[in-house]
Structures are given as C-alpha cells and as structure tokens.
Coordinates of C-alpha atoms and ligand atoms in Angstrom, one line a residue:
M528 CA 91.0 164.9 93.0
M529 CA 89.4 162.5 95.1
D530 CA 87.1 160.4 93.2
A531 CA 83.4 160.0 94.4
E532 CA 82.3 157.8 92.0
I533 CA 84.8 154.8 92.3
K534 CA 84.1 152.9 95.6
L535 CA 86.8 150.0 96.0
T536 CA 85.3 148.0 99.1
D537 CA 83.9 144.9 97.7
K538 CA 87.5 144.8 95.9
L539 CA 89.5 144.9 99.1
E540 CA 86.5 142.8 101.7
R541 CA 87.2 139.6 98.6
K542 CA 90.9 140.0 98.2
L543 CA 92.3 140.4 101.6
P544 CA 91.9 137.8 103.9
P545 CA 90.0 138.6 106.1
Q546 CA 92.1 138.6 109.5
L547 CA 94.2 141.0 107.6
M548 CA 91.2 143.4 106.6
D549 CA 90.0 142.8 110.3
F550 CA 92.6 144.9 111.2
L551 CA 92.6 147.3 109.0
K552 CA 89.0 148.2 109.2
S553 CA 90.3 149.1 112.9
A554 CA 93.1 150.9 111.6
G555 CA 91.1 153.4 110.0
K556 CA 88.1 153.1 113.6
K557 CA 90.9 154.1 116.0
A558 CA 92.0 156.9 113.8
A559 CA 88.8 158.3 112.8
E560 CA 88.0 158.0 116.5
R561 CA 91.2 160.6 116.9
N562 CA 91.0 163.0 114.4
E563 CA 93.2 161.5 111.6
K564 CA 92.5 159.5 108.2
A565 CA 94.3 155.9 107.8
Y566 CA 94.9 155.6 103.7
I567 CA 96.0 151.8 101.8
V568 CA 98.2 153.2 99.7
G569 CA 101.2 152.9 96.8
G570 CA 101.7 148.5 95.6
V571 CA 99.2 146.9 97.4
V572 CA 96.6 149.1 96.0
R573 CA 97.7 149.4 92.5
D574 CA 98.2 145.3 93.1
L575 CA 93.9 145.4 93.9
L576 CA 93.3 146.8 91.4
L577 CA 95.0 144.4 88.1
G578 CA 93.4 141.3 91.5
L579 CA 97.2 140.3 92.2
A580 CA 97.6 139.4 95.8
N581 CA 100.2 142.1 97.6
Y582 CA 99.9 141.2 101.9
D583 CA 103.0 144.2 101.7
I584 CA 100.1 146.3 103.8
D585 CA 101.6 150.5 103.8
L586 CA 99.0 152.5 105.8
T587 CA 99.5 156.6 105.3
V588 CA 98.2 158.4 108.1
E589 CA 97.4 162.3 108.3
G590 CA 98.3 162.5 111.6
D591 CA 99.8 160.7 113.8
A592 CA 101.4 157.2 112.1
V593 CA 103.5 155.9 114.9
A594 CA 100.7 156.9 117.8
L595 CA 98.2 155.3 115.8
A596 CA 100.4 152.2 115.6
H597 CA 101.3 151.6 119.5
E598 CA 97.3 152.4 120.0
L599 CA 96.6 149.6 117.6
L600 CA 98.6 147.0 118.9
G601 CA 97.9 147.4 121.9
N602 CA 94.3 145.2 121.2
I603 CA 95.8 143.4 119.5
A604 CA 99.4 140.5 119.3
G605 CA 102.2 141.3 117.4
T606 CA 105.7 143.0 117.9
I607 CA 105.6 147.3 116.6
T608 CA 109.2 148.2 115.3
V609 CA 109.7 152.4 115.5
H610 CA 111.8 154.3 113.5
K611 CA 111.8 157.7 115.4
Q612 CA 114.1 159.2 112.5
F613 CA 111.4 158.6 109.6
N614 CA 108.5 158.6 111.9
T615 CA 107.1 155.7 110.6
A616 CA 106.0 152.1 112.3
K617 CA 106.2 147.9 111.7
I618 CA 103.2 145.9 112.9
E619 CA 104.4 142.7 112.6
L620 CA 101.1 140.9 112.6
E621 CA 99.5 136.6 111.5
G622 CA 103.4 136.6 109.2
W623 CA 102.3 140.3 107.1
N624 CA 103.5 143.6 107.6
I625 CA 101.8 146.3 107.7
D626 CA 103.9 149.4 107.8
F627 CA 103.1 152.9 108.5
A628 CA 103.7 156.5 107.7
T629 CA 102.7 160.1 108.2
A630 CA 101.5 161.3 104.9
R631 CA 104.7 164.0 104.4
S632 CA 106.2 165.7 100.9
E633 CA 109.5 165.8 100.1
T634 CA 112.2 168.1 98.7
Y635 CA 115.7 167.4 97.5
A636 CA 117.9 169.8 98.5
R637 CA 120.2 168.6 95.8
P638 CA 120.2 165.8 92.7
G639 CA 120.1 161.6 94.3
A640 CA 120.5 163.5 98.2
L641 CA 117.7 161.3 100.9
P642 CA 114.6 164.3 100.9
E643 CA 113.6 166.6 103.6
I644 CA 110.2 166.0 104.8
T645 CA 107.9 168.1 105.6
P646 CA 103.9 166.8 107.2
A647 CA 101.1 167.1 105.0
S648 CA 98.1 165.8 103.4
L649 CA 96.8 162.3 101.7
V650 CA 97.3 164.2 98.4
E651 CA 100.3 165.9 98.3
D652 CA 101.5 162.7 100.2
L653 CA 100.5 160.9 96.8
K654 CA 102.4 163.4 94.7
R655 CA 106.1 162.9 95.8
R656 CA 105.7 158.7 94.6
D657 CA 107.3 157.7 92.0
F658 CA 104.9 156.5 89.3
T659 CA 101.1 157.0 88.5
I660 CA 100.8 153.6 89.3
N661 CA 101.8 153.7 92.6
A662 CA 100.4 157.1 93.4
M663 CA 97.0 155.6 94.5
A664 CA 95.1 155.4 98.1
I665 CA 92.5 153.7 99.1
G666 CA 90.0 155.4 102.5
L667 CA 89.8 153.4 105.5
S668 CA 88.1 156.5 107.8
G669 CA 84.7 157.1 108.5
K670 CA 82.8 157.7 105.1
N671 CA 86.5 157.4 103.3
Y672 CA 85.9 153.9 103.4
G673 CA 86.5 151.9 100.3
T674 CA 87.2 155.1 98.4
L675 CA 89.9 155.2 95.6
Y676 CA 92.5 158.4 95.9
D677 CA 93.8 159.1 92.4
P678 CA 95.3 162.5 92.1
C679 CA 97.3 161.4 89.5
N680 CA 94.9 158.5 87.1
G681 CA 97.2 156.1 88.1
K682 CA 93.9 154.1 87.0
T683 CA 94.4 154.7 83.5
D684 CA 97.5 153.2 83.2
L685 CA 97.3 150.5 84.8
Q686 CA 94.5 149.6 82.4
E687 CA 96.3 150.6 78.9
G688 CA 99.5 149.3 80.8
K689 CA 101.8 151.8 81.6
I690 CA 105.0 153.2 83.6
R691 CA 105.0 157.0 83.8
I692 CA 106.4 159.3 86.5
L693 CA 104.4 162.3 87.9
H694 CA 107.0 165.3 86.4
D695 CA 109.9 166.1 84.5
G696 CA 112.1 166.8 87.3
S697 CA 111.3 163.2 88.9
F698 CA 114.5 161.4 87.6
I699 CA 116.5 163.7 88.9
D700 CA 115.0 164.4 92.4
D701 CA 116.3 160.4 92.6
S702 CA 117.2 157.9 89.4
T703 CA 116.6 155.5 90.6
R704 CA 113.2 155.2 90.0
I705 CA 114.8 154.5 86.9
W706 CA 115.4 151.2 88.0
R707 CA 112.0 150.9 90.0
G708 CA 110.7 151.9 87.0
L709 CA 112.7 149.0 84.6
R710 CA 111.4 146.8 86.7
Y711 CA 107.6 147.6 87.6
E712 CA 107.9 147.4 83.5
Q713 CA 109.3 144.0 82.9
R714 CA 107.4 142.8 86.3
L715 CA 103.8 143.4 84.6
G716 CA 104.0 143.2 80.9
F717 CA 104.3 147.5 80.3
Q718 CA 105.7 150.1 78.5
I719 CA 107.4 152.7 79.8
E720 CA 105.4 155.7 78.5
A721 CA 106.8 156.9 75.8
H722 CA 107.8 161.1 77.7
T723 CA 108.7 159.0 80.4
L724 CA 111.5 156.5 78.7
E725 CA 112.8 160.7 77.1
L726 CA 113.2 161.9 80.2
L727 CA 114.4 158.4 81.9
K728 CA 117.4 158.4 78.7
R729 CA 118.0 162.2 78.9
D730 CA 118.3 161.6 82.9
I731 CA 120.5 158.3 82.5
P732 CA 123.9 160.6 83.9
M733 CA 122.5 160.8 86.5
L734 CA 122.9 157.7 88.4
D735 CA 126.2 159.3 89.7
S736 CA 124.5 160.9 92.1
V737 CA 123.7 158.0 94.0
S738 CA 125.3 156.2 96.4
G739 CA 126.3 152.5 95.7
E740 CA 124.1 151.1 98.4
R741 CA 120.8 153.3 97.1
I742 CA 121.3 151.2 93.6
S743 CA 122.6 147.6 95.3
Y744 CA 119.2 147.8 97.2
E745 CA 117.8 148.8 94.0
I746 CA 119.4 145.6 92.1
D747 CA 119.1 143.3 95.2
C748 CA 114.4 144.0 94.4
I749 CA 115.3 143.0 90.3
F750 CA 117.1 139.8 92.1
K751 CA 113.5 139.3 94.2
E752 CA 111.5 139.3 90.9
Q753 CA 110.4 136.6 88.7
H754 CA 113.3 136.9 85.7
P755 CA 115.3 139.4 86.5
E756 CA 116.9 139.2 83.3
R757 CA 114.1 141.1 81.3
V758 CA 114.8 144.2 84.2
F759 CA 118.8 143.5 82.8
A760 CA 118.4 143.2 79.5
R761 CA 116.1 146.2 79.2
A762 CA 119.2 148.8 81.3
Y763 CA 121.2 147.0 78.8
R764 CA 119.8 147.7 76.0
L765 CA 118.6 151.5 77.2
G766 CA 122.5 152.3 78.4
V767 CA 121.1 151.5 82.2
L768 CA 123.2 149.2 82.9
N769 CA 126.2 151.3 81.9
K770 CA 126.1 153.0 84.6
L771 CA 126.6 150.4 86.8
N772 CA 128.6 148.4 84.8
A773 CA 130.4 150.0 81.4
L774 CA 131.8 145.9 81.0
I775 CA 128.6 144.2 81.8
K776 CA 127.2 142.7 78.4
F777 CA 124.0 142.1 79.1
D778 CA 123.4 139.9 75.9
K779 CA 121.3 136.2 75.4
P780 CA 123.7 133.8 76.8
M781 CA 123.7 135.7 80.2
E782 CA 119.8 135.8 79.7
E783 CA 119.6 132.4 80.0
W784 CA 122.3 131.7 83.1
F785 CA 119.9 133.4 85.3
A786 CA 117.0 131.1 83.7
R787 CA 119.5 128.3 84.5
A788 CA 120.2 129.0 87.7
R789 CA 116.0 129.5 87.8
E790 CA 116.1 125.6 87.2
M791 CA 118.4 124.1 89.4
S792 CA 117.1 125.9 92.8
Y793 CA 113.4 124.5 92.4
P794 CA 111.6 124.5 94.1
N795 CA 113.3 127.1 96.0
A796 CA 113.7 131.5 94.1
P797 CA 118.0 131.2 93.9
S798 CA 119.6 133.2 96.4
A799 CA 120.9 137.0 95.4
V800 CA 123.9 136.2 96.0
L801 CA 124.2 133.3 92.7
Y802 CA 122.4 135.6 90.7
W803 CA 125.2 138.2 91.5
L804 CA 128.0 136.5 91.0
L805 CA 126.5 135.6 87.5
L806 CA 126.1 139.0 86.6
T807 CA 129.5 140.4 87.2
Y808 CA 131.1 137.0 85.8
N809 CA 133.0 138.4 83.4
L810 CA 134.2 140.7 85.1
D811 CA 138.3 140.0 86.0
I812 CA 139.1 140.7 89.4
D813 CA 140.4 144.4 89.4
N814 CA 136.4 145.4 87.4
R815 CA 135.5 143.2 90.8
E816 CA 136.4 144.3 93.8
R817 CA 136.5 148.0 91.9
F818 CA 132.3 146.5 91.7
I819 CA 132.4 145.9 95.3
S820 CA 133.2 148.3 96.9
Y821 CA 131.4 150.9 94.4
L822 CA 127.8 149.3 95.5
K823 CA 128.9 148.5 99.3
L824 CA 128.0 145.1 98.9
P825 CA 128.3 142.6 102.6
K826 CA 130.8 140.8 103.2
R827 CA 128.7 137.6 102.3
I828 CA 128.3 138.9 98.8
S829 CA 132.3 140.1 98.2
Q830 CA 133.8 136.4 100.2
A831 CA 131.1 134.9 97.2
F832 CA 132.4 137.2 94.0
R833 CA 136.3 136.2 95.7
D834 CA 135.7 132.0 95.6
C835 CA 133.5 132.7 92.8
S836 CA 136.6 133.8 90.6
A837 CA 139.2 131.1 92.6
V838 CA 137.5 128.9 91.3
K839 CA 136.8 129.4 87.9
D840 CA 140.9 129.7 88.1
R841 CA 140.5 126.2 88.4
L842 CA 138.4 125.0 85.6
E843 CA 141.0 124.0 84.1
L844 CA 143.0 121.8 86.5
L845 CA 139.1 120.3 87.2
S846 CA 138.7 119.4 83.8
A847 CA 142.5 117.0 84.1
S848 CA 141.3 113.6 82.5
G849 CA 140.9 111.3 85.2
I850 CA 141.2 113.5 87.7
S851 CA 140.3 111.6 91.2
N852 CA 137.5 112.7 93.0
S853 CA 140.1 113.6 95.6
E854 CA 141.8 115.8 93.7
I855 CA 138.6 117.7 92.6
Y856 CA 137.0 117.7 96.5
R857 CA 140.7 119.9 97.6
L858 CA 140.8 121.8 94.9
L859 CA 136.9 123.1 95.6
T860 CA 136.7 122.4 99.1
G861 CA 136.1 125.5 101.6
Y862 CA 134.7 127.4 98.7
S863 CA 130.7 129.0 99.1
P864 CA 128.2 126.6 96.6
Q865 CA 127.1 129.8 95.4
A866 CA 130.3 130.9 93.8
I867 CA 130.4 126.8 92.4
T868 CA 127.0 126.5 90.8
A869 CA 127.8 130.4 89.3
N870 CA 130.8 128.4 88.0
I871 CA 128.0 125.1 86.4
I872 CA 126.1 127.9 84.9
A873 CA 129.0 130.4 83.6
G874 CA 132.0 129.3 83.0
D875 CA 133.8 128.5 80.0
V876 CA 135.6 125.1 80.3
E877 CA 133.3 123.0 79.2
E878 CA 134.9 119.7 81.0
S879 CA 135.3 121.3 84.2
R880 CA 131.2 121.0 84.4
A881 CA 131.3 117.1 85.7
A882 CA 133.5 117.7 88.5
L883 CA 132.2 120.7 89.5
N884 CA 128.8 119.0 89.2
L885 CA 129.9 116.1 90.9
Y886 CA 131.3 118.2 94.0
M887 CA 128.2 120.0 94.5
E888 CA 126.3 116.8 94.3
K889 CA 128.4 114.1 96.1
L890 CA 131.3 114.7 97.2
R891 CA 130.8 118.2 99.5
G892 CA 128.9 116.6 101.2
M893 CA 130.7 113.2 102.8
K894 CA 132.3 112.0 106.3
T895 CA 134.6 109.8 107.2
I896 CA 132.9 107.7 109.6
I897 CA 135.7 107.5 112.4
S898 CA 137.0 111.5 114.5
G899 CA 140.0 113.3 114.8
S900 CA 139.2 111.6 118.6
D901 CA 139.2 108.3 117.5
I902 CA 142.2 108.5 116.2
M903 CA 143.4 110.2 119.5
Q904 CA 142.8 107.8 120.9
M905 CA 144.9 105.4 119.4
G906 CA 147.6 107.6 120.8
V907 CA 148.1 110.4 117.6
E908 CA 148.0 114.0 119.0
Q909 CA 146.4 117.2 117.8
G910 CA 148.1 119.3 115.1
P911 CA 149.4 118.2 112.0
Q912 CA 149.8 114.6 111.7
L913 CA 146.5 114.0 112.8
K914 CA 145.0 116.5 110.8
K915 CA 147.0 114.7 107.5
M916 CA 145.6 111.4 109.0
L917 CA 141.4 112.9 109.0
D918 CA 142.6 113.5 105.1
A919 CA 144.3 110.6 104.2
V920 CA 140.7 108.9 105.2
L921 CA 138.6 110.7 103.7
D922 CA 140.5 110.8 100.5
A923 CA 140.2 107.6 100.7
R924 CA 136.8 107.4 101.0
L925 CA 136.0 109.9 98.8
N926 CA 137.7 108.2 96.2
G927 CA 135.7 104.7 96.9
E928 CA 138.4 102.9 98.7
V929 CA 137.6 102.1 102.2
I930 CA 133.7 101.1 102.7
S931 CA 134.2 100.5 106.6
R932 CA 134.3 101.2 110.0
E933 CA 137.5 99.4 109.9
D934 CA 138.3 100.1 106.7
E935 CA 139.9 104.0 107.7
I936 CA 141.6 103.0 111.4
A937 CA 143.0 100.5 109.1
I938 CA 144.5 103.2 107.0
V939 CA 145.5 105.1 110.1
K940 CA 147.0 102.3 111.8
K941 CA 149.0 101.8 107.9
M942 CA 150.0 105.3 108.7
L943 CA 151.1 104.9 111.9
K944 CA 153.6 101.4 111.2
E945 CA 155.5 104.9 108.3
Ligands
ATP2280 P1 107.2 146.6 95.2 O1 105.2 145.6 94.6 O2 107.9 146.2 94.3 O3 107.1 145.8 96.5 P2 105.6 148.2 95.7 O4 105.2 149.5 95.0 O5 104.7 147.9 96.9 O6 106.3 147.1 95.2 P3 107.6 150.3 97.9 O7 109.6 150.4 97.1 O8 107.1 149.5 99.1 O9 107.2 149.4 96.2 O10 107.9 150.9 98.1 C1 105.7 151.4 98.7 C2 105.8 152.9 97.9 O11 106.5 153.9 97.7 C3 105.7 152.4 96.0 O12 104.7 152.6 95.2 C4 105.3 154.0 95.8 O13 104.7 154.8 96.1 C5 106.5 154.8 96.7 N1 108.2 154.7 97.1 C6 108.7 153.5 97.5 N2 110.2 154.2 96.0 C7 110.0 155.5 95.1 C8 111.3 156.6 94.9 N3 112.5 156.4 94.8 N4 110.6 157.3 95.1 C9 109.3 158.3 94.9 N5 108.2 156.7 95.7 C10 108.4 155.9 96.2

C-alpha cells in the first residue's frame, strides 16, 4: 500500500519554513527513539503536492501522540494544549500550529453521530478520512522520512482534479462531508467525481442527521474561503443549501453581494458575521430566528441578525428626502456595523443607501468636544436632563451647527435658561 517509489524529501524541505522543518524532523526522530512513527497527514500533504503554502500541520503518530508532543516541547519554546478526551495535543510555535493525534480508526454507531475511536495503523487512519486527496501522509521517522503514503490513490485524483470519497457509505457516516466536498471542489477548481456526486445527491437527506453546531462549523469554514459564494451557488443548484434553509435562493444577485462584501472590507477579509447576514438577508424575522436556533449560532451573531432586521425596517425612514444627519444617527446608533453594511449591500431601498453610507463613513465616529462632566460643572446633576443636553450637543455637531467648544457650551447654557 505504501508507494515506496515516491519520496517527497525535497518538496518538504523546499516548501516548509526551515524552523518548522527542523521541528518536524525532531518530531520524527523523537518518535523513532520511542519506537513510534510520526507522519504529516491530510491537508498539508495535499497542498504540498499542489505547491500551495499551508503551515497548519497535522501529525499522526503510530504511538502516543500526547506523550510525544510533551517530550518535544521539553526542547523548544512553544505552548501546548492537550485534549485528553480525544488524545490529541496542539503545539503553537512561532505562529504555526502543529496538531498531534494518535493514528485511529473510527466507527459510526449511527449516521451523523460522533465516531467511536480505536487506535490503529497509519493506513487505517488514512482510510477513515473524507476524500482521497486528504488521505495521504508523509513519513517523518527513520528511513520513512519523506516517503509518501497514498493508500487511496489521492495523488492521481489530485492530478486529475477529482474529489472522491473513500467508500459508498461515507456521506451516510458523516454528511458534513457533503459541505466539505463542495468547499474543496470550489476552492481548488476541481470536480466532484461522477460516482461521488451520485452518492452525494442520494445522501442529501442525511444532512438532517447532523447537529446544527456541526453544520454551522462547516458553514463558517466556507466563509473563510476566498470565494464562499461559489460553494453556496453549487450547493443551491444541487439542493444541498435547501437543507440549510429551504427559503434561501442563492441566485446571481446574492453571489454579487458576497463579492461586494469583499470589496467593502478590503484589505481585510469580510467577517463571518457579514456573510451570515447576507446569506440570510431575505429571510423574514421568524425564519431567521428558526435558523439561529437550528444552528445554535452564538450570541454575537444572533444579535447581529436582529440588528440587521431592525435596520432593514428603517430603510424607508432613512430614505426620506431632507433627512438630517442627526436623524440618521438616531435611527442607526447602537446597531452593529455589520448589520448596517449588510443593508448597504443587500437593502432594496435604493434611496436609503446614501444615509447608510454617510453613517458608516462619518456620523458614527463623531463626538462632542464637551463631556458629561463639563455639563455637571455647570450645575446639572447626572440623570435624564444631562443626557438630553448631551444629545442636543451631539445633534448640533452632527448637523454642522457647532464648531468650537464654546459653541457647544452655548447650547447647554441656552437649554439651562429654557
Ligand atoms: P483546510 O485546508 O480546509 O484546512 P484540511 O484538509 O487541513 O483542510 P481539516 O478540517 O483541518 O482540513 O482536517 C484535517 C484532515 O482531517 C483532513 O485533511 C481530513 O483528512 C480529515 N478530516 C477532517 N474532517 C473530516 C471528516 N468530517 N471526515 C473525515 N475526515 C476528515
């Protein structure tokens, strides 16, 4: 099963940074001293063969991965996090993450359940994986250093641009692989191979067997891609998106929203929150709430969903002709910037866009010169009157009615006289 012909020593040493390579070599050596073997596995092997940079290293150990990680850390300055429950460890070293796991096989008690894990050989470990292109390893220990292990012919699929599962029950065991397959296909510009595609379509109903949290993890991974819209467009055409929410129609305009989100966030990548808001923009409030509870989305995202709906409800008001800056500010203050940006991108009240943009670019950052304590020194006690005065000063500043500190004080004085 091992392809003894293929040595990737050169590729390894040329593609990975020297310090990381030194660490990996010492991992291989230390494992050999312990009569164990360590391998680089998964995505990094795929990307090395494709000539792509990937410094998220997964190591599989035929032996005790956690003990090996601890021993290695003895020699270097890094931090270690251990997950006893999964028998895995992560070492963080100079901005790189190296994950250690004991080689294992997995069995599924029922579709969609988390697997039961038993220690196993490298080849068994590779055979439990999602796709052939992710089921390769490179040896690090002893004479196996640099050897490619490819029991499922991943290298050929990589050359031919194919996404292929390892056995016909793969999507039934774990239907999150459906989303993963679409993600790799679109990221790499590959094709899901014909038989895999047939099984994928057959097993779409299995997505109901997976928890909302696991699905939302996969969706978050899609949001980290360079072009998430390609994955959703494909998922929509295949009927996969339908399982996430039957009311989301991922059409051309939605694809353009995603591209616009990138333009507006440049040079940063758009936040996942903004993508979540765009994906669900056309859902009404009830459906959005159902979506939030199905996916168990964290508070930070669910609050942004609610903000987005509230801003959407204000678009007509924001499009009123002659609306003042302070009115715009009062309509939008307190809502999350992503909720406002989502409405700039996807809102269907064209006339509101100028107000939304003005708020984001200028108004939301504006402040009064004087503060509450300045007003208190003028004899006003903390409470609603003070708040009213501060608001009036801010409104005047937003509307360009004051320039200096004295102008602001004059407003307070005038209010004190009223
Ligand atoms: P990416 O480049 O997207 O990070 P990756 O291949 O490193 O890709 P991870 O999600 O970090 O992806 O997973 C690491 C490896 O674990 C994968 O390459 C694959 O071999 C395996 N794997 C991950 N998720 C699954 C799954 N649901 N079923 C089977 N194998 C999986």
